[in-house]
Coordinates of C-alpha atoms in Angstrom, one line a residue:
X1062 CA 0.0 0.0 0.0
X1063 CA 2.9 2.4 0.8
X1064 CA 4.2 2.2 -2.7
X1065 CA 0.8 3.1 -4.1
X1066 CA 0.6 6.3 -2.0
X1067 CA 2.9 7.9 -4.6
X1068 CA -0.2 8.5 -6.6
X1069 CA -1.4 10.9 -3.9
X1070 CA 1.5 13.2 -4.3
X1071 CA -0.4 15.6 -6.5
X1072 CA -3.1 15.9 -3.8
X1073 CA -1.1 16.8 -0.8
X1074 CA -3.3 19.9 -0.1
X1075 CA -6.4 17.7 -0.1
X1076 CA -4.9 15.0 2.1
X1077 CA -4.1 17.7 4.7
X1078 CA -7.3 19.7 4.5
X1079 CA -9.8 16.8 4.6
X1080 CA -8.6 15.5 8.0
X1081 CA -8.2 19.0 9.2
X1082 CA -11.8 20.0 8.6
X1083 CA -12.9 16.7 10.1
X1084 CA -11.0 17.5 13.2
X1085 CA -12.6 20.9 13.4
X1086 CA -16.0 19.2 13.1
X1087 CA -15.1 16.8 15.8
X1088 CA -13.9 19.7 18.0
X1089 CA -17.2 21.5 17.8
X1090 CA -19.0 18.2 18.4
X1091 CA -17.2 17.7 21.7
X1092 CA -18.6 21.0 23.0
X1093 CA -22.3 19.9 22.5
X1094 CA -22.6 17.8 25.7
X1095 CA -21.1 20.7 27.8
X1096 CA -23.7 23.1 26.3
X1097 CA -26.5 20.5 27.1
X1098 CA -25.2 20.2 30.7
X1099 CA -25.4 24.0 31.0
X1100 CA -28.9 24.0 29.6
X1101 CA -30.1 21.4 32.2
X1102 CA -28.2 22.8 35.2
X1103 CA -28.9 26.5 34.7
X1104 CA -31.7 26.9 32.1
X1105 CA -34.1 24.1 33.1
X1106 CA -33.1 23.9 36.8
X1107 CA -33.6 27.7 37.3
X1108 CA -36.4 27.9 34.7
X1109 CA -34.4 30.5 32.8
X1110 CA -36.2 30.4 29.3
X1111 CA -34.0 33.1 27.8
X1112 CA -30.8 31.1 28.7
X1113 CA -32.3 28.0 27.2
X1114 CA -33.1 29.8 24.0
X1115 CA -29.6 31.4 23.9
X1116 CA -28.0 28.0 24.4
X1117 CA -30.3 26.6 21.7
X1118 CA -28.9 29.2 19.3
X1119 CA -25.4 28.1 20.3
X1120 CA -26.3 24.4 19.6
X1121 CA -27.7 25.4 16.1
X1122 CA -24.5 27.4 15.4
X1123 CA -22.3 24.5 16.4
X1124 CA -24.4 22.2 14.2
X1125 CA -24.1 24.5 11.2
X1126 CA -20.4 25.0 11.6
X1127 CA -19.9 21.2 12.0
X1128 CA -22.0 20.6 8.9
X1129 CA -19.9 23.1 6.9
X1130 CA -16.7 21.5 8.0
X1131 CA -18.0 18.0 7.2
X1132 CA -19.1 19.0 3.7
X1133 CA -15.7 20.7 3.1
X1134 CA -13.8 17.7 4.4
X1135 CA -15.9 15.3 2.2
X1136 CA -15.1 17.5 -0.9
X1137 CA -11.4 17.4 -0.3
X1138 CA -11.4 13.6 0.6
X1139 CA -13.5 12.7 -2.5
X1140 CA -11.2 14.8 -4.8
X1141 CA -8.1 13.2 -3.4
X1142 CA -9.5 9.6 -3.5
X1143 CA -11.0 9.9 -7.0
X1144 CA -7.8 11.6 -8.3
X1145 CA -5.7 8.9 -6.7
X1146 CA -7.8 6.1 -8.2
X1147 CA -7.6 7.7 -11.7
X1148 CA -3.8 8.0 -11.6
X1149 CA -3.6 4.5 -10.2
X1150 CA -5.7 3.0 -12.9
X1151 CA -3.8 4.9 -15.6
X1152 CA -0.5 3.7 -14.2
X1153 CA -1.8 0.1 -13.8
X1154 CA -3.1 0.0 -17.4
X1155 CA 0.1 1.4 -18.7
X1156 CA 2.1 -1.1 -16.8
X1157 CA 0.0 -4.0 -18.0
X1158 CA 0.4 -2.7 -21.6
X1159 CA 4.2 -2.9 -21.1
X1160 CA 4.2 -6.6 -20.0
X1161 CA 5.1 -9.2 -22.5
X1162 CA 2.8 -12.0 -23.6
X1163 CA 4.5 -14.3 -21.1
X1164 CA 3.5 -12.2 -18.1
X1165 CA 0.0 -11.7 -19.4
X1166 CA -0.3 -15.5 -19.8
X1167 CA 0.9 -15.9 -16.2
X1168 CA -1.5 -13.3 -14.7
X1169 CA -4.6 -14.2 -16.7
X1170 CA -7.2 -11.8 -18.1
X1171 CA -9.7 -12.2 -15.3
X1172 CA -7.1 -11.3 -12.7
X1173 CA -6.1 -8.1 -14.6
X1174 CA -9.7 -7.1 -15.0
X1175 CA -10.3 -7.6 -11.2
X1176 CA -7.2 -5.5 -10.4
X1177 CA -8.3 -2.7 -12.7
X1178 CA -11.9 -2.5 -11.5
X1179 CA -13.0 -4.1 -8.2
X1180 CA -9.6 -3.8 -6.4
X1181 CA -8.9 -0.3 -7.6
X1182 CA -12.4 0.8 -6.5
X1183 CA -11.9 -0.8 -3.0
X1184 CA -8.6 1.1 -2.6
X1185 CA -10.3 4.3 -3.7
X1186 CA -13.0 3.8 -1.1
X1187 CA -10.4 3.0 1.5
X1188 CA -8.5 6.2 0.8
X1189 CA -11.7 8.3 1.0
X1190 CA -12.7 6.7 4.4
X1191 CA -9.2 7.1 5.9
X1192 CA -9.1 10.8 5.0
X1193 CA -12.5 11.3 6.6
X1194 CA -12.5 9.1 9.6
X1195 CA -9.0 7.8 10.5
X1196 CA -8.1 10.8 12.6
X1197 CA -11.7 12.0 13.5
X1198 CA -12.8 8.8 15.2
X1199 CA -9.8 8.4 17.5
X1200 CA -9.9 12.1 18.2
X1201 CA -13.6 11.9 19.3
X1202 CA -12.9 8.8 21.4
X1203 CA -9.9 10.2 23.3
X1204 CA -11.4 13.7 23.3
X1205 CA -14.6 12.5 24.9
X1206 CA -12.5 10.7 27.6
X1207 CA -10.5 13.9 28.3
X1208 CA -13.7 15.9 28.5
X1209 CA -15.1 13.3 30.9
X1210 CA -12.1 13.8 33.2
X1211 CA -12.8 17.6 33.2
X1212 CA -16.2 16.8 34.6
X1213 CA -15.5 14.1 37.1
X1214 CA -12.4 12.0 37.5
X1215 CA -14.0 9.0 39.3
X1216 CA -16.8 8.6 36.6
X1217 CA -14.2 9.1 33.9
X1218 CA -12.3 6.0 35.0
X1219 CA -15.1 4.0 33.4
X1220 CA -14.0 5.4 30.1
X1221 CA -10.4 4.3 30.8
X1222 CA -11.5 0.7 31.1
X1223 CA -14.1 0.8 28.3
X1224 CA -12.0 2.2 25.5
X1225 CA -9.1 -0.4 25.7
X1226 CA -11.6 -3.2 25.9
X1227 CA -13.4 -1.9 22.8
X1228 CA -10.0 -1.5 21.0
X1229 CA -9.1 -5.2 21.8
X1230 CA -12.4 -6.3 20.2
X1231 CA -12.1 -4.1 17.1
X1232 CA -8.5 -4.8 16.3
X1233 CA -8.8 -8.5 17.2
X1234 CA -11.5 -8.9 14.7
X1235 CA -9.5 -7.0 12.1
X1236 CA -6.5 -9.3 12.5
X1237 CA -8.7 -12.3 12.0
X1238 CA -10.6 -11.0 9.0
X1239 CA -7.6 -9.5 7.0
X1240 CA -6.3 -12.8 5.7
X1241 CA -9.8 -14.1 5.0
X1242 CA -10.6 -11.1 2.8
X1243 CA -7.6 -12.0 0.7
X1244 CA -9.1 -15.5 0.1
X1245 CA -12.4 -13.8 -0.8
X1246 CA -10.7 -11.7 -3.5
X1247 CA -9.0 -14.8 -4.8
X1248 CA -12.3 -16.6 -5.0
X1249 CA -13.8 -13.6 -6.8
X1250 CA -11.0 -13.9 -9.4
X1251 CA -12.0 -17.5 -10.0
X1252 CA -15.7 -16.7 -10.4
X1253 CA -14.8 -13.8 -12.8
X1254 CA -12.6 -16.1 -14.8
X1255 CA -15.3 -18.7 -15.1
X1256 CA -17.9 -16.0 -16.1
X1257 CA -15.5 -14.7 -18.7
X1258 CA -15.0 -18.2 -20.1
X1259 CA -18.7 -18.8 -20.3
X1260 CA -19.5 -15.5 -22.0
X1261 CA -16.6 -15.9 -24.5
X1262 CA -17.4 -19.5 -25.3
X1263 CA -21.2 -19.4 -25.1
X1264 CA -21.7 -20.6 -28.7
X1265 CA -19.3 -23.6 -28.1
X1266 CA -21.1 -24.4 -24.9
X1267 CA -24.4 -24.4 -26.6
X1268 CA -23.1 -26.4 -29.5
X1269 CA -22.0 -29.2 -27.3
X1270 CA -25.0 -28.9 -25.0
X1271 CA -22.9 -28.2 -21.9
X1272 CA -25.0 -25.5 -20.4
X1273 CA -26.0 -27.6 -17.4
X1274 CA -22.4 -28.7 -16.7
X1275 CA -21.2 -25.1 -16.9
X1276 CA -24.0 -23.9 -14.6
X1277 CA -23.1 -26.6 -12.1
X1278 CA -19.4 -25.6 -12.1
X1279 CA -20.3 -21.9 -11.8
X1280 CA -22.7 -22.6 -9.0
X1281 CA -20.0 -24.6 -7.2
X1282 CA -17.4 -21.8 -7.5
X1283 CA -20.0 -19.2 -6.6
X1284 CA -21.2 -21.2 -3.6
X1285 CA -17.6 -21.5 -2.4
X1286 CA -17.2 -17.8 -2.7
X1287 CA -20.5 -17.1 -1.0
X1288 CA -19.6 -19.5 1.9
X1289 CA -16.3 -17.7 2.4
X1290 CA -17.9 -14.2 2.2
X1291 CA -20.6 -15.3 4.7
X1292 CA -17.9 -16.7 7.1
X1293 CA -16.0 -13.5 6.9
X1294 CA -19.2 -11.5 7.2
X1295 CA -20.2 -13.3 10.3
X1296 CA -16.9 -12.6 12.0
X1297 CA -17.1 -8.9 11.0
X1298 CA -20.7 -8.7 12.1
X1299 CA -19.6 -9.6 15.6
X1300 CA -18.1 -6.1 15.8
X1301 CA -21.3 -4.1 16.3
X1302 CA -23.1 -6.3 18.9
X1303 CA -20.0 -6.9 21.0
X1304 CA -19.2 -3.1 21.0
X1305 CA -22.8 -2.3 21.8
X1306 CA -22.8 -4.7 24.7
X1307 CA -19.6 -3.3 26.1
X1308 CA -20.7 0.4 25.7
X1309 CA -24.2 -0.3 27.1
X1310 CA -22.8 -2.1 30.1
X1311 CA -20.4 0.9 30.6
X1312 CA -23.3 3.3 30.3
X1313 CA -25.3 1.4 33.0
X1314 CA -22.3 1.6 35.3
X1315 CA -21.8 5.2 34.4
X1316 CA -25.5 6.1 35.2
X1317 CA -25.3 4.2 38.5
X1318 CA -22.0 5.9 39.4
X1319 CA -23.4 9.3 38.3
X1320 CA -26.5 8.9 40.4
X1321 CA -24.5 8.2 43.5
X1322 CA -22.2 11.1 42.7
X1323 CA -25.2 13.4 42.2
X1324 CA -26.8 12.2 45.4
X1325 CA -23.6 13.1 47.3
X1326 CA -23.3 16.5 45.5
X1327 CA -20.0 15.9 43.7
X1328 CA -21.6 16.4 40.2
X1329 CA -24.8 17.8 38.8
X1330 CA -27.5 16.1 36.8
X1331 CA -26.5 18.0 33.7
X1332 CA -22.9 16.7 34.0
X1333 CA -24.3 13.1 34.3
X1334 CA -26.1 13.7 31.0
X1335 CA -23.0 15.1 29.5
X1336 CA -21.0 12.0 30.6
X1337 CA -23.7 9.7 29.0
X1338 CA -23.5 11.8 25.8
X1339 CA -19.8 11.4 25.7
X1340 CA -20.2 7.6 26.1
X1341 CA -22.7 7.6 23.2
X1342 CA -20.3 9.6 21.1
X1343 CA -17.6 7.0 21.9
X1344 CA -20.0 4.2 20.9
X1345 CA -20.9 5.9 17.6
X1346 CA -17.3 6.6 16.7
X1347 CA -16.1 3.2 17.6
X1348 CA -18.7 1.6 15.4
X1349 CA -17.6 3.9 12.6
X1350 CA -14.0 3.0 13.4
X1351 CA -14.9 -0.7 13.3
X1352 CA -16.5 -0.3 9.9
X1353 CA -13.5 1.9 8.8
X1354 CA -11.1 -0.9 9.8
X1355 CA -13.1 -3.4 7.8
X1356 CA -12.9 -1.1 4.8
X1357 CA -9.2 -0.5 5.4
X1358 CA -8.6 -4.3 5.7
X1359 CA -10.3 -4.8 2.3
X1360 CA -8.4 -1.9 0.8
X1361 CA -5.1 -3.1 2.0
X1362 CA -5.7 -6.6 0.7
X1363 CA -6.7 -5.1 -2.7
X1364 CA -3.7 -2.7 -2.6
X1365 CA -1.3 -5.6 -2.1
X1366 CA -2.8 -7.4 -5.0
X1367 CA -2.5 -4.4 -7.2
X1368 CA 1.1 -3.9 -6.0
X1369 CA 1.9 -7.5 -7.0
X1370 CA 1.0 -6.6 -10.6
X1371 CA 3.3 -3.5 -10.4
X1372 CA 6.1 -5.7 -9.1
X1373 CA 5.8 -8.1 -12.0
X1374 CA 8.3 -6.8 -14.5
X1375 CA 8.4 -7.6 -18.2
X1376 CA 10.8 -10.4 -19.1
X1377 CA 11.6 -8.4 -22.3
X1378 CA 14.0 -5.6 -22.5
X1379 CA 13.6 -3.2 -25.4
X1380 CA 16.3 -1.0 -26.8
X1381 CA 15.9 2.7 -26.4
X1382 CA 14.8 4.5 -29.6
X1383 CA 17.9 5.6 -31.5
X1384 CA 18.9 7.2 -34.8
X1385 CA 19.4 4.1 -37.0
X1386 CA 21.9 5.9 -39.2
X1387 CA 24.1 6.6 -36.2
X1388 CA 25.1 3.0 -35.6
X1389 CA 25.0 1.8 -39.2
X1390 CA 21.6 -0.1 -38.9
X1391 CA 20.2 1.5 -42.1
X1392 CA 23.1 0.3 -44.2
X1393 CA 23.0 -3.2 -42.7
X1394 CA 19.2 -3.4 -43.4
X1395 CA 19.7 -2.3 -46.9
X1396 CA 22.5 -4.7 -47.5
X1397 CA 20.7 -7.8 -46.1
X1398 CA 18.8 -9.7 -48.8
X1399 CA 16.8 -11.5 -46.1
X1400 CA 13.6 -10.1 -44.6
X1401 CA 13.5 -12.7 -41.8
X1402 CA 16.0 -15.3 -40.6
X1403 CA 15.5 -18.0 -38.0
X1404 CA 18.9 -19.4 -36.7
X1405 CA 18.5 -22.7 -34.8
X1406 CA 15.6 -21.2 -32.8
X1407 CA 14.1 -22.9 -29.7
X1408 CA 11.1 -21.6 -27.7
X1409 CA 10.0 -22.7 -24.2
X1410 CA 7.0 -21.1 -22.6
X1411 CA 7.2 -20.1 -19.0
X1412 CA 6.3 -23.0 -16.8
X1413 CA 6.4 -25.5 -19.7
X1414 CA 8.4 -28.6 -19.2
X1415 CA 9.6 -29.0 -22.8
X1416 CA 10.3 -26.8 -25.8
X1417 CA 7.3 -25.8 -28.0
X1418 CA 9.6 -25.0 -30.9
X1419 CA 13.0 -26.8 -31.5
X1420 CA 15.7 -26.1 -34.1
X1421 CA 13.8 -23.9 -36.4
X1422 CA 16.2 -22.8 -39.1
X1423 CA 15.2 -20.9 -42.4
X1424 CA 15.8 -17.7 -44.3
X1425 CA 13.2 -15.6 -46.1
X1426 CA 14.1 -13.2 -48.9
X1427 CA 12.4 -9.9 -49.1
X1428 CA 9.2 -10.0 -51.1
X1429 CA 8.7 -13.8 -50.7
X1430 CA 5.5 -15.4 -49.6
X1431 CA 6.0 -18.1 -47.0
X1432 CA 3.3 -20.7 -46.1
X1433 CA 3.3 -22.4 -42.7
X1434 CA 1.3 -25.5 -42.2
X1435 CA 1.0 -28.3 -39.7
X1436 CA -1.3 -30.1 -37.4
X1437 CA -3.0 -28.6 -34.4
X1438 CA -0.5 -27.8 -31.7
X1439 CA 2.5 -28.1 -34.0
X1440 CA 3.7 -24.6 -33.2
X1441 CA 2.6 -22.5 -36.2
X1442 CA 1.3 -19.5 -34.2
X1443 CA 4.3 -19.8 -31.8
X1444 CA 6.6 -19.5 -34.8
X1445 CA 5.1 -16.3 -36.2
X1446 CA 4.7 -14.7 -32.7
X1447 CA 8.5 -14.7 -32.5
X1448 CA 8.8 -12.3 -35.6
X1449 CA 7.2 -9.3 -33.9
X1450 CA 8.8 -10.5 -30.6
X1451 CA 5.6 -11.3 -28.7
X1452 CA 7.8 -13.9 -27.0
X1453 CA 11.5 -14.1 -26.7
X1454 CA 13.4 -17.2 -28.0
X1455 CA 14.9 -19.6 -25.5
X1456 CA 17.8 -20.2 -27.8
X1457 CA 19.0 -19.2 -31.2
X1458 CA 18.3 -15.9 -33.0
X1459 CA 15.5 -14.3 -35.0
X1460 CA 16.6 -11.5 -37.3
X1461 CA 14.7 -9.0 -39.4
X1462 CA 16.6 -7.2 -42.2
X1463 CA 19.9 -8.7 -40.8
X1464 CA 19.3 -7.3 -37.3
X1465 CA 18.4 -9.4 -34.3
X1466 CA 14.9 -8.5 -33.1
X1467 CA 16.3 -7.7 -29.7
X1468 CA 18.3 -4.8 -31.2
X1469 CA 15.1 -3.0 -32.3
X1470 CA 13.0 -0.6 -30.2
X1471 CA 9.4 -1.8 -29.8
X1472 CA 7.9 0.9 -32.0
X1473 CA 10.6 0.5 -34.7
X1474 CA 10.0 -3.3 -34.9
X1475 CA 6.2 -3.3 -34.8
X1476 CA 6.1 -0.6 -37.4
X1477 CA 7.7 -3.0 -39.9
X1478 CA 5.1 -5.7 -39.2
X1479 CA 1.4 -6.1 -39.9
X1480 CA -0.1 -8.9 -37.8
X1481 CA -3.5 -10.5 -38.1
X1482 CA -4.2 -12.8 -35.2
X1483 CA -6.0 -16.1 -35.3
X1484 CA -9.0 -14.6 -33.5
X1485 CA -10.4 -11.6 -35.3
X1486 CA -10.7 -8.7 -32.8
X1487 CA -12.6 -5.5 -33.7
X1488 CA -13.3 -2.6 -31.4
X1489 CA -16.5 -0.6 -30.9
X1490 CA -16.6 2.3 -33.3
X1491 CA -16.8 2.7 -37.1
X1492 CA -15.1 0.7 -39.8
X1493 CA -12.9 3.8 -40.5
X1494 CA -11.9 4.0 -36.8
X1495 CA -11.0 0.3 -36.8
X1496 CA -8.9 0.6 -40.0
X1497 CA -7.2 3.6 -38.5
X1498 CA -5.5 1.4 -35.9
X1499 CA -3.3 0.2 -38.7
X1500 CA -2.4 3.7 -39.9
X1501 CA -3.9 6.7 -38.0
X1502 CA -3.4 9.1 -40.9
X1503 CA -4.7 6.7 -43.6
X1504 CA -6.7 8.4 -46.4
X1505 CA -10.0 7.1 -47.7
X1506 CA -8.2 5.9 -50.9
X1507 CA -5.7 3.9 -48.8
X1508 CA -8.5 2.4 -46.8
X1509 CA -10.5 1.4 -49.9
X1510 CA -7.3 -0.2 -51.4
X1511 CA -6.8 -2.2 -48.2
X1512 CA -10.5 -3.3 -48.3
X1513 CA -10.1 -4.4 -51.9
X1514 CA -7.1 -6.5 -51.1
X1515 CA -8.7 -8.1 -48.1
X1516 CA -11.9 -8.7 -50.1
X1517 CA -13.9 -6.7 -47.6
X1518 CA -14.9 -3.9 -50.1
X1519 CA -17.8 -5.9 -51.4
X1520 CA -19.7 -6.0 -48.1
X1521 CA -18.5 -2.6 -46.8
X1522 CA -20.0 -1.0 -50.0
X1523 CA -23.4 -2.6 -49.1
X1524 CA -23.5 -0.9 -45.8
X1525 CA -25.7 2.3 -45.7
X1526 CA -22.9 4.4 -44.1
X1527 CA -19.9 2.8 -45.8
X1528 CA -16.7 3.4 -43.8
X1529 CA -18.8 5.2 -41.2
X1530 CA -20.8 2.1 -40.5
X1531 CA -20.8 1.4 -36.7
X1532 CA -19.1 -1.8 -35.4
X1533 CA -20.3 -3.4 -32.2
X1534 CA -17.8 -4.4 -29.5
X1535 CA -15.9 -7.4 -30.8
X1536 CA -17.6 -7.0 -34.2
X1537 CA -20.6 -8.9 -33.0
X1538 CA -22.8 -7.4 -35.7
X1539 CA -20.6 -9.0 -38.4
X1540 CA -20.1 -12.5 -39.5
X1541 CA -16.9 -14.4 -38.8
X1542 CA -15.7 -14.0 -42.4
X1543 CA -16.4 -10.3 -42.4
X1544 CA -14.5 -9.8 -39.1
X1545 CA -11.5 -11.6 -40.5
X1546 CA -11.5 -9.6 -43.7
X1547 CA -11.7 -6.3 -41.8
X1548 CA -8.8 -7.3 -39.5
X1549 CA -6.7 -8.2 -42.6
X1550 CA -7.6 -4.8 -44.1
X1551 CA -6.5 -3.1 -40.8
X1552 CA -3.1 -4.8 -41.2
X1553 CA -2.8 -4.1 -44.9
X1554 CA -3.6 -0.4 -44.7
X1555 CA -0.3 0.3 -42.9
X1556 CA 1.6 -1.1 -45.9
X1557 CA 3.9 -3.2 -43.7
X1558 CA 7.2 -4.7 -44.8
X1559 CA 6.2 -8.0 -43.3
X1560 CA 2.6 -9.2 -43.3
X1561 CA 1.7 -12.1 -41.0
X1562 CA -1.7 -13.8 -41.5
X1563 CA -2.1 -16.3 -38.6
X1564 CA -4.8 -18.6 -39.9
X1565 CA -6.8 -15.4 -40.5
X1566 CA -8.8 -16.7 -43.5
X1567 CA -10.3 -19.8 -41.9
X1568 CA -13.8 -18.5 -42.0
X1569 CA -13.6 -17.6 -45.7
X1570 CA -15.0 -19.8 -48.5
X1571 CA -12.5 -21.2 -51.1
X1572 CA -13.4 -18.6 -53.8
X1573 CA -12.9 -15.6 -51.5
X1574 CA -9.7 -17.2 -50.0
X1575 CA -8.3 -17.6 -53.6
X1576 CA -9.1 -13.9 -54.5
X1577 CA -7.5 -12.8 -51.2
X1578 CA -4.3 -14.7 -51.9
X1579 CA -4.2 -13.4 -55.5
X1580 CA -4.6 -9.8 -54.2
X1581 CA -1.9 -10.2 -51.6
X1582 CA 0.5 -11.6 -54.2
X1583 CA -0.2 -8.4 -56.2
X1584 CA 0.8 -6.1 -53.3
X1585 CA 4.3 -5.9 -54.7
X1586 CA 7.8 -7.2 -54.0
X1587 CA 8.2 -4.8 -51.0
X1588 CA 6.0 -6.9 -48.7
X1589 CA 7.1 -10.2 -47.3
X1590 CA 4.1 -12.4 -46.4
X1591 CA 3.7 -15.2 -43.9
X1592 CA 0.5 -17.2 -44.3
X1593 CA -0.4 -19.7 -41.5
X1594 CA -3.1 -22.0 -42.7
X1595 CA -4.6 -25.5 -42.2
X1596 CA -5.4 -25.7 -46.0
X1597 CA -2.8 -26.6 -48.5
X1598 CA -4.8 -24.8 -51.1
X1599 CA -4.2 -21.5 -49.3
X1600 CA -0.4 -21.8 -49.4
X1601 CA 0.3 -24.0 -52.5
X1602 CA 1.5 -21.0 -54.5
X1603 CA 3.9 -19.7 -51.8
X1604 CA 7.6 -19.4 -52.6
X1605 CA 8.4 -21.6 -49.6
X1606 CA 6.2 -23.8 -47.4
X1607 CA 7.4 -24.7 -43.9
X1608 CA 5.8 -27.9 -42.5
X1609 CA 5.8 -28.2 -38.7
X1610 CA 5.2 -31.3 -36.6
X1611 CA 5.4 -31.2 -32.8
X1612 CA 7.4 -28.0 -32.9
X1613 CA 10.0 -29.2 -35.4
X1614 CA 10.4 -28.6 -39.1
X1615 CA 9.2 -31.7 -40.9
X1616 CA 10.0 -30.1 -44.3
X1617 CA 10.6 -26.9 -46.3
X1618 CA 10.2 -26.2 -50.0
X1619 CA 7.6 -25.5 -52.6
X1620 CA 4.3 -27.3 -52.9
X1621 CA 5.6 -29.7 -55.6
X1622 CA 8.8 -30.5 -53.7
X1623 CA 7.0 -31.2 -50.5
X1624 CA 4.5 -33.5 -52.3
X1625 CA 7.5 -35.6 -53.3
X1626 CA 9.6 -35.5 -50.2
X1627 CA 7.5 -34.7 -47.1
X1628 CA 5.2 -37.4 -45.7
X1629 CA 3.5 -35.0 -43.2
X1630 CA 2.7 -32.5 -46.0
X1631 CA 1.5 -35.4 -48.3
X1632 CA -0.9 -36.6 -45.5
X1633 CA -2.3 -33.1 -45.0
X1634 CA -2.8 -32.4 -48.7
X1635 CA -4.3 -35.7 -49.7
X1636 CA -6.7 -35.7 -46.7
X1637 CA -8.1 -32.4 -48.0
X1638 CA -8.2 -33.3 -51.8

């Protein structure tokens, strides 16, 4: 939590003024019982109506001043808490964006969403409550005890016993519940992960008629979370009744002691009422303090979870952006005839027991089209993910234009590459806005050309608003083939040096797929194309075809050469034809 407080540095004024105004409110509140004692002892006892009215005005003034201080404190506390949360979420989002795919795989999507939303909101609420009540409640508690001593020392000794007893109860419950709240948040992660899986794969679940099974698993996880929350809630719920019992017992003793002291003439009736009022104030503030501690406990647990994300550093180190001409990179790139080189590359994912790719070795000349094919799980996507450096190789080297990918800055490397993932992802907005992700300053002509190459022009032109046609989140208002064609257009519009199509035409019919391949071949010799596909028909005209089997190269060559020499390729091809 301490490391997260750096996001409060721009709100130093608010973090000082909020508790200060709360302390002022508390100070005025402590004078109220004394005014009431004066009203009883002098105004009512002596039947002095004018004095009662005058003291009534004083009470109203104290109330108004206290209300003003409270509203002012709330304003500053809210401003600091919301500003803190905003900066925290921005920093967390930026940090997550800087993590490599390996760290994202390790964290999990549901965990990152929970950290960005639920956890960040809990921390925001904790900061707000701390600024408002963390100083005010203890000030009222000890202030009331001090004021009680000014009235009567013997009666005030009851406060000396009551306050430590209440503190033991409150802090004892806090120590028990803090680790349990961490388990609750972990259970929430699991339920959110299950919910996300169900929503993402709802069509698959329905297709295999697994609705009841998924419901049962979700209910089991949700029931476990509910049980844990109820268990923690029951322990936390003990705070209020136990504190009420202690305070009410103390009040009974106080009234009895006060009655005896009044009867002997040591204190007045008004002072007994003032002592009871101070005890009531202590009760109210300790209940607030108990609730505050529960909130702080949750906030600390959430803050530690957020901090664990900040402490997770990317396993990739990127070079600082430099002038390429200064170190001869421009000349080296121009001299290299190869767009991409794999030199005895091996890849092992974090936590994996064995290599996913082993001894991958090939060279691709600029302007060539490379087909990559293999069975499911053979490592096709893993191979192309090494080109834009989504993952780092475990051994060997990957070079682009004669330079190792580790020598590039992130922006420099990714600007060379247009990547179309296996899963077509579109964002809420218009078609134009989605295509602009590839090239922010792309003209309408460039977009139309990209749409023509990707074979998306035919359906975009049928839309009433054309490029301004709205796209739902995830492209839900488009078919699978339309989504794939738009994602290809988004990559093509930037006119990349290397275009990677990672099984991105799987939803297209054979005729559209053929037109797409023909259009890509016509893009010119400046673009090197990698096509990952399950169909031999999609890659048979490639300059080279790489055949993968269990993470190893089973063959490399043209379509005709592989039909003669590669059994794996023969099996794939003849099973399809």
